[in-house]
Amino acid sequence: MKIVADRDRCEGLGMCEAMADHFFEVGEDGFVHILDEEPAEEYRTELSAAVDACPVLALTLQG
């Protein structure tokens, strides 16, 4: 599984960080930074919820 962020869509709202702060961080530049791009499968449910919470659809899970 891989986390992909579309920086063109990202508005730095931080919903992903609020739901999974060990995978996402909104930087000083106002964009999401992925802290672990290829997390273990055991985190799929948590990451799916964080991805779904993005109001601008800037995040996806691949694989």
PDB file of N, CA and C in Angstrom:
ATOM      1  N   MET A   1       0.856  -1.171   0.000  1.00  0.00           N
ATOM      2  CA  MET A   1       0.000   0.000   0.000  1.00  0.00           C
ATOM      3  C   MET A   1       0.902   1.233   0.000  1.00  0.00           C
ATOM      4  N   LYS A   2       0.447   2.238  -0.721  1.00  0.00           N
ATOM      5  CA  LYS A   2       1.193   3.491  -0.809  1.00  0.00           C
ATOM      6  C   LYS A   2       0.236   4.666  -0.645  1.00  0.00           C
ATOM      7  N   ILE A   3       0.660   5.668   0.116  1.00  0.00           N
ATOM      8  CA  ILE A   3      -0.113   6.898   0.286  1.00  0.00           C
ATOM      9  C   ILE A   3       0.378   7.905  -0.745  1.00  0.00           C
ATOM     10  N   VAL A   4      -0.567   8.505  -1.473  1.00  0.00           N
ATOM     11  CA  VAL A   4      -0.221   9.502  -2.474  1.00  0.00           C
ATOM     12  C   VAL A   4      -0.983  10.790  -2.174  1.00  0.00           C
ATOM     13  N   ALA A   5      -0.258  11.902  -2.178  1.00  0.00           N
ATOM     14  CA  ALA A   5      -0.867  13.213  -1.947  1.00  0.00           C
ATOM     15  C   ALA A   5      -0.754  14.053  -3.214  1.00  0.00           C
ATOM     16  N   ASP A   6      -1.865  14.669  -3.588  1.00  0.00           N
ATOM     17  CA  ASP A   6      -1.898  15.580  -4.728  1.00  0.00           C
ATOM     18  C   ASP A   6      -1.713  16.995  -4.187  1.00  0.00           C
ATOM     19  N   ARG A   7      -0.500  17.508  -4.297  1.00  0.00           N
ATOM     20  CA  ARG A   7      -0.195  18.832  -3.736  1.00  0.00           C
ATOM     21  C   ARG A   7      -0.938  19.952  -4.465  1.00  0.00           C
ATOM     22  N   ASP A   8      -1.395  19.708  -5.680  1.00  0.00           N
ATOM     23  CA  ASP A   8      -2.179  20.719  -6.389  1.00  0.00           C
ATOM     24  C   ASP A   8      -3.563  20.877  -5.769  1.00  0.00           C
ATOM     25  N   ARG A   9      -4.073  19.823  -5.167  1.00  0.00           N
ATOM     26  CA  ARG A   9      -5.392  19.866  -4.524  1.00  0.00           C
ATOM     27  C   ARG A   9      -5.312  20.254  -3.051  1.00  0.00           C
ATOM     28  N   CYS A  10      -4.211  19.889  -2.396  1.00  0.00           N
ATOM     29  CA  CYS A  10      -4.074  20.071  -0.949  1.00  0.00           C
ATOM     30  C   CYS A  10      -4.223  21.543  -0.562  1.00  0.00           C
ATOM     31  N   GLU A  11      -5.042  21.772   0.457  1.00  0.00           N
ATOM     32  CA  GLU A  11      -5.222  23.118   0.996  1.00  0.00           C
ATOM     33  C   GLU A  11      -4.709  23.218   2.433  1.00  0.00           C
ATOM     34  N   GLY A  12      -4.070  22.161   2.921  1.00  0.00           N
ATOM     35  CA  GLY A  12      -3.480  22.177   4.257  1.00  0.00           C
ATOM     36  C   GLY A  12      -4.479  22.275   5.385  1.00  0.00           C
ATOM     37  N   LEU A  13      -5.655  21.707   5.199  1.00  0.00           N
ATOM     38  CA  LEU A  13      -6.700  21.808   6.210  1.00  0.00           C
ATOM     39  C   LEU A  13      -6.425  20.937   7.435  1.00  0.00           C
ATOM     40  N   GLY A  14      -5.631  19.894   7.274  1.00  0.00           N
ATOM     41  CA  GLY A  14      -5.168  19.108   8.404  1.00  0.00           C
ATOM     42  C   GLY A  14      -6.071  18.009   8.919  1.00  0.00           C
ATOM     43  N   MET A  15      -7.130  17.683   8.198  1.00  0.00           N
ATOM     44  CA  MET A  15      -8.002  16.595   8.645  1.00  0.00           C
ATOM     45  C   MET A  15      -7.231  15.274   8.706  1.00  0.00           C
ATOM     46  N   CYS A  16      -6.376  15.044   7.733  1.00  0.00           N
ATOM     47  CA  CYS A  16      -5.585  13.809   7.707  1.00  0.00           C
ATOM     48  C   CYS A  16      -4.665  13.744   8.921  1.00  0.00           C
ATOM     49  N   GLU A  17      -4.019  14.840   9.225  1.00  0.00           N
ATOM     50  CA  GLU A  17      -3.117  14.888  10.374  1.00  0.00           C
ATOM     51  C   GLU A  17      -3.879  14.668  11.673  1.00  0.00           C
ATOM     52  N   ALA A  18      -5.055  15.227  11.780  1.00  0.00           N
ATOM     53  CA  ALA A  18      -5.862  15.064  12.983  1.00  0.00           C
ATOM     54  C   ALA A  18      -6.256  13.599  13.200  1.00  0.00           C
ATOM     55  N   MET A  19      -6.443  12.871  12.108  1.00  0.00           N
ATOM     56  CA  MET A  19      -6.887  11.482  12.211  1.00  0.00           C
ATOM     57  C   MET A  19      -5.738  10.476  12.271  1.00  0.00           C
ATOM     58  N   ALA A  20      -4.591  10.826  11.710  1.00  0.00           N
ATOM     59  CA  ALA A  20      -3.464   9.883  11.660  1.00  0.00           C
ATOM     60  C   ALA A  20      -2.154  10.662  11.674  1.00  0.00           C
ATOM     61  N   ASP A  21      -1.854  11.271  12.812  1.00  0.00           N
ATOM     62  CA  ASP A  21      -0.704  12.180  12.882  1.00  0.00           C
ATOM     63  C   ASP A  21       0.654  11.488  12.765  1.00  0.00           C
ATOM     64  N   HIS A  22       0.689  10.177  12.853  1.00  0.00           N
ATOM     65  CA  HIS A  22       1.962   9.487  12.652  1.00  0.00           C
ATOM     66  C   HIS A  22       2.210   9.164  11.181  1.00  0.00           C
ATOM     67  N   PHE A  23       1.258   9.532  10.314  1.00  0.00           N
ATOM     68  CA  PHE A  23       1.434   9.349   8.868  1.00  0.00           C
ATOM     69  C   PHE A  23       1.400  10.664   8.095  1.00  0.00           C
ATOM     70  N   PHE A  24       0.708  11.670   8.641  1.00  0.00           N
ATOM     71  CA  PHE A  24       0.531  12.938   7.935  1.00  0.00           C
ATOM     72  C   PHE A  24       0.939  14.114   8.820  1.00  0.00           C
ATOM     73  N   GLU A  25       1.491  15.133   8.167  1.00  0.00           N
ATOM     74  CA  GLU A  25       1.833  16.370   8.866  1.00  0.00           C
ATOM     75  C   GLU A  25       1.672  17.524   7.885  1.00  0.00           C
ATOM     76  N   VAL A  26       0.966  18.556   8.314  1.00  0.00           N
ATOM     77  CA  VAL A  26       0.862  19.757   7.499  1.00  0.00           C
ATOM     78  C   VAL A  26       2.064  20.627   7.854  1.00  0.00           C
ATOM     79  N   GLY A  27       2.890  20.870   6.861  1.00  0.00           N
ATOM     80  CA  GLY A  27       4.120  21.622   7.088  1.00  0.00           C
ATOM     81  C   GLY A  27       3.907  23.121   7.113  1.00  0.00           C
ATOM     82  N   GLU A  28       4.966  23.823   7.412  1.00  0.00           N
ATOM     83  CA  GLU A  28       4.929  25.283   7.432  1.00  0.00           C
ATOM     84  C   GLU A  28       4.618  25.857   6.053  1.00  0.00           C
ATOM     85  N   ASP A  29       4.836  25.042   5.017  1.00  0.00           N
ATOM     86  CA  ASP A  29       4.526  25.474   3.656  1.00  0.00           C
ATOM     87  C   ASP A  29       3.038  25.369   3.333  1.00  0.00           C
ATOM     88  N   GLY A  30       2.248  24.826   4.291  1.00  0.00           N
ATOM     89  CA  GLY A  30       0.807  24.733   4.104  1.00  0.00           C
ATOM     90  C   GLY A  30       0.346  23.503   3.345  1.00  0.00           C
ATOM     91  N   PHE A  31       1.233  22.560   3.110  1.00  0.00           N
ATOM     92  CA  PHE A  31       0.886  21.340   2.381  1.00  0.00           C
ATOM     93  C   PHE A  31       1.121  20.116   3.251  1.00  0.00           C
ATOM     94  N   VAL A  32       0.381  19.062   2.945  1.00  0.00           N
ATOM     95  CA  VAL A  32       0.558  17.813   3.675  1.00  0.00           C
ATOM     96  C   VAL A  32       1.889  17.170   3.284  1.00  0.00           C
ATOM     97  N   HIS A  33       2.539  16.599   4.286  1.00  0.00           N
ATOM     98  CA  HIS A  33       3.755  15.821   4.084  1.00  0.00           C
ATOM     99  C   HIS A  33       3.459  14.422   4.609  1.00  0.00           C
ATOM    100  N   ILE A  34       3.792  13.433   3.822  1.00  0.00           N
ATOM    101  CA  ILE A  34       3.555  12.056   4.219  1.00  0.00           C
ATOM    102  C   ILE A  34       4.797  11.562   4.944  1.00  0.00           C
ATOM    103  N   LEU A  35       4.604  11.094   6.162  1.00  0.00           N
ATOM    104  CA  LEU A  35       5.718  10.687   7.008  1.00  0.00           C
ATOM    105  C   LEU A  35       6.152   9.245   6.747  1.00  0.00           C
ATOM    106  N   ASP A  36       5.248   8.433   6.219  1.00  0.00           N
ATOM    107  CA  ASP A  36       5.550   7.033   5.885  1.00  0.00           C
ATOM    108  C   ASP A  36       4.753   6.704   4.630  1.00  0.00           C
ATOM    109  N   GLU A  37       5.386   6.788   3.477  1.00  0.00           N
ATOM    110  CA  GLU A  37       4.677   6.616   2.206  1.00  0.00           C
ATOM    111  C   GLU A  37       4.203   5.199   1.947  1.00  0.00           C
ATOM    112  N   GLU A  38       4.838   4.215   2.551  1.00  0.00           N
ATOM    113  CA  GLU A  38       4.458   2.818   2.330  1.00  0.00           C
ATOM    114  C   GLU A  38       4.238   2.113   3.671  1.00  0.00           C
ATOM    115  N   PRO A  39       3.128   2.447   4.336  1.00  0.00           N
ATOM    116  CA  PRO A  39       2.854   1.869   5.649  1.00  0.00           C
ATOM    117  C   PRO A  39       2.443   0.401   5.554  1.00  0.00           C
ATOM    118  N   ALA A  40       2.519  -0.262   6.682  1.00  0.00           N
ATOM    119  CA  ALA A  40       2.104  -1.662   6.769  1.00  0.00           C
ATOM    120  C   ALA A  40       0.597  -1.780   6.548  1.00  0.00           C
ATOM    121  N   GLU A  41       0.196  -2.907   6.036  1.00  0.00           N
ATOM    122  CA  GLU A  41      -1.218  -3.189   5.732  1.00  0.00           C
ATOM    123  C   GLU A  41      -2.106  -3.066   6.972  1.00  0.00           C
ATOM    124  N   GLU A  42      -1.569  -3.313   8.130  1.00  0.00           N
ATOM    125  CA  GLU A  42      -2.360  -3.262   9.357  1.00  0.00           C
ATOM    126  C   GLU A  42      -2.960  -1.875   9.630  1.00  0.00           C
ATOM    127  N   TYR A  43      -2.450  -0.846   8.965  1.00  0.00           N
ATOM    128  CA  TYR A  43      -2.947   0.521   9.156  1.00  0.00           C
ATOM    129  C   TYR A  43      -3.984   0.941   8.108  1.00  0.00           C
ATOM    130  N   ARG A  44      -4.373   0.023   7.240  1.00  0.00           N
ATOM    131  CA  ARG A  44      -5.280   0.370   6.139  1.00  0.00           C
ATOM    132  C   ARG A  44      -6.578   1.029   6.622  1.00  0.00           C
ATOM    133  N   THR A  45      -7.205   0.490   7.641  1.00  0.00           N
ATOM    134  CA  THR A  45      -8.488   1.041   8.109  1.00  0.00           C
ATOM    135  C   THR A  45      -8.311   2.478   8.599  1.00  0.00           C
ATOM    136  N   GLU A  46      -7.282   2.711   9.394  1.00  0.00           N
ATOM    137  CA  GLU A  46      -7.008   4.056   9.908  1.00  0.00           C
ATOM    138  C   GLU A  46      -6.688   5.024   8.767  1.00  0.00           C
ATOM    139  N   LEU A  47      -5.875   4.578   7.838  1.00  0.00           N
ATOM    140  CA  LEU A  47      -5.489   5.447   6.724  1.00  0.00           C
ATOM    141  C   LEU A  47      -6.658   5.700   5.776  1.00  0.00           C
ATOM    142  N   SER A  48      -7.482   4.707   5.556  1.00  0.00           N
ATOM    143  CA  SER A  48      -8.659   4.901   4.701  1.00  0.00           C
ATOM    144  C   SER A  48      -9.575   5.971   5.285  1.00  0.00           C
ATOM    145  N   ALA A  49      -9.741   5.952   6.601  1.00  0.00           N
ATOM    146  CA  ALA A  49     -10.569   6.962   7.258  1.00  0.00           C
ATOM    147  C   ALA A  49      -9.956   8.349   7.106  1.00  0.00           C
ATOM    148  N   ALA A  50      -8.640   8.449   7.254  1.00  0.00           N
ATOM    149  CA  ALA A  50      -7.969   9.741   7.104  1.00  0.00           C
ATOM    150  C   ALA A  50      -8.058  10.245   5.665  1.00  0.00           C
ATOM    151  N   VAL A  51      -7.871   9.355   4.711  1.00  0.00           N
ATOM    152  CA  VAL A  51      -7.981   9.722   3.291  1.00  0.00           C
ATOM    153  C   VAL A  51      -9.401  10.188   2.977  1.00  0.00           C
ATOM    154  N   ASP A  52     -10.387   9.447   3.469  1.00  0.00           N
ATOM    155  CA  ASP A  52     -11.787   9.805   3.228  1.00  0.00           C
ATOM    156  C   ASP A  52     -12.168  11.127   3.884  1.00  0.00           C
ATOM    157  N   ALA A  53     -11.458  11.512   4.941  1.00  0.00           N
ATOM    158  CA  ALA A  53     -11.766  12.758   5.658  1.00  0.00           C
ATOM    159  C   ALA A  53     -11.261  13.994   4.934  1.00  0.00           C
ATOM    160  N   CYS A  54     -10.405  13.825   3.939  1.00  0.00           N
ATOM    161  CA  CYS A  54      -9.866  14.982   3.226  1.00  0.00           C
ATOM    162  C   CYS A  54     -10.983  15.665   2.428  1.00  0.00           C
ATOM    163  N   PRO A  55     -11.322  16.902   2.784  1.00  0.00           N
ATOM    164  CA  PRO A  55     -12.446  17.567   2.113  1.00  0.00           C
ATOM    165  C   PRO A  55     -12.159  17.966   0.662  1.00  0.00           C
ATOM    166  N   VAL A  56     -10.889  17.994   0.260  1.00  0.00           N
ATOM    167  CA  VAL A  56     -10.561  18.386  -1.114  1.00  0.00           C
ATOM    168  C   VAL A  56     -10.067  17.202  -1.947  1.00  0.00           C
ATOM    169  N   LEU A  57     -10.178  15.992  -1.385  1.00  0.00           N
ATOM    170  CA  LEU A  57      -9.815  14.745  -2.091  1.00  0.00           C
ATOM    171  C   LEU A  57      -8.373  14.747  -2.591  1.00  0.00           C
ATOM    172  N   ALA A  58      -7.462  15.219  -1.736  1.00  0.00           N
ATOM    173  CA  ALA A  58      -6.061  15.315  -2.123  1.00  0.00           C
ATOM    174  C   ALA A  58      -5.263  14.048  -1.844  1.00  0.00           C
ATOM    175  N   LEU A  59      -5.884  13.083  -1.165  1.00  0.00           N
ATOM    176  CA  LEU A  59      -5.161  11.867  -0.764  1.00  0.00           C
ATOM    177  C   LEU A  59      -5.767  10.619  -1.385  1.00  0.00           C
ATOM    178  N   THR A  60      -4.908   9.668  -1.710  1.00  0.00           N
ATOM    179  CA  THR A  60      -5.380   8.361  -2.171  1.00  0.00           C
ATOM    180  C   THR A  60      -4.468   7.286  -1.598  1.00  0.00           C
ATOM    181  N   LEU A  61      -5.012   6.086  -1.519  1.00  0.00           N
ATOM    182  CA  LEU A  61      -4.240   4.902  -1.171  1.00  0.00           C
ATOM    183  C   LEU A  61      -4.149   4.047  -2.416  1.00  0.00           C
ATOM    184  N   GLN A  62      -2.970   3.620  -2.740  1.00  0.00           N
ATOM    185  CA  GLN A  62      -2.763   2.744  -3.898  1.00  0.00           C
ATOM    186  C   GLN A  62      -2.312   1.382  -3.398  1.00  0.00           C
ATOM    187  N   GLY A  63      -2.874   0.370  -4.014  1.00  0.00           N
ATOM    188  CA  GLY A  63      -2.466  -0.997  -3.663  1.00  0.00           C
ATOM    189  C   GLY A  63      -3.202  -1.605  -2.533  1.00  0.00           C
TER     190      GLY A  63
END
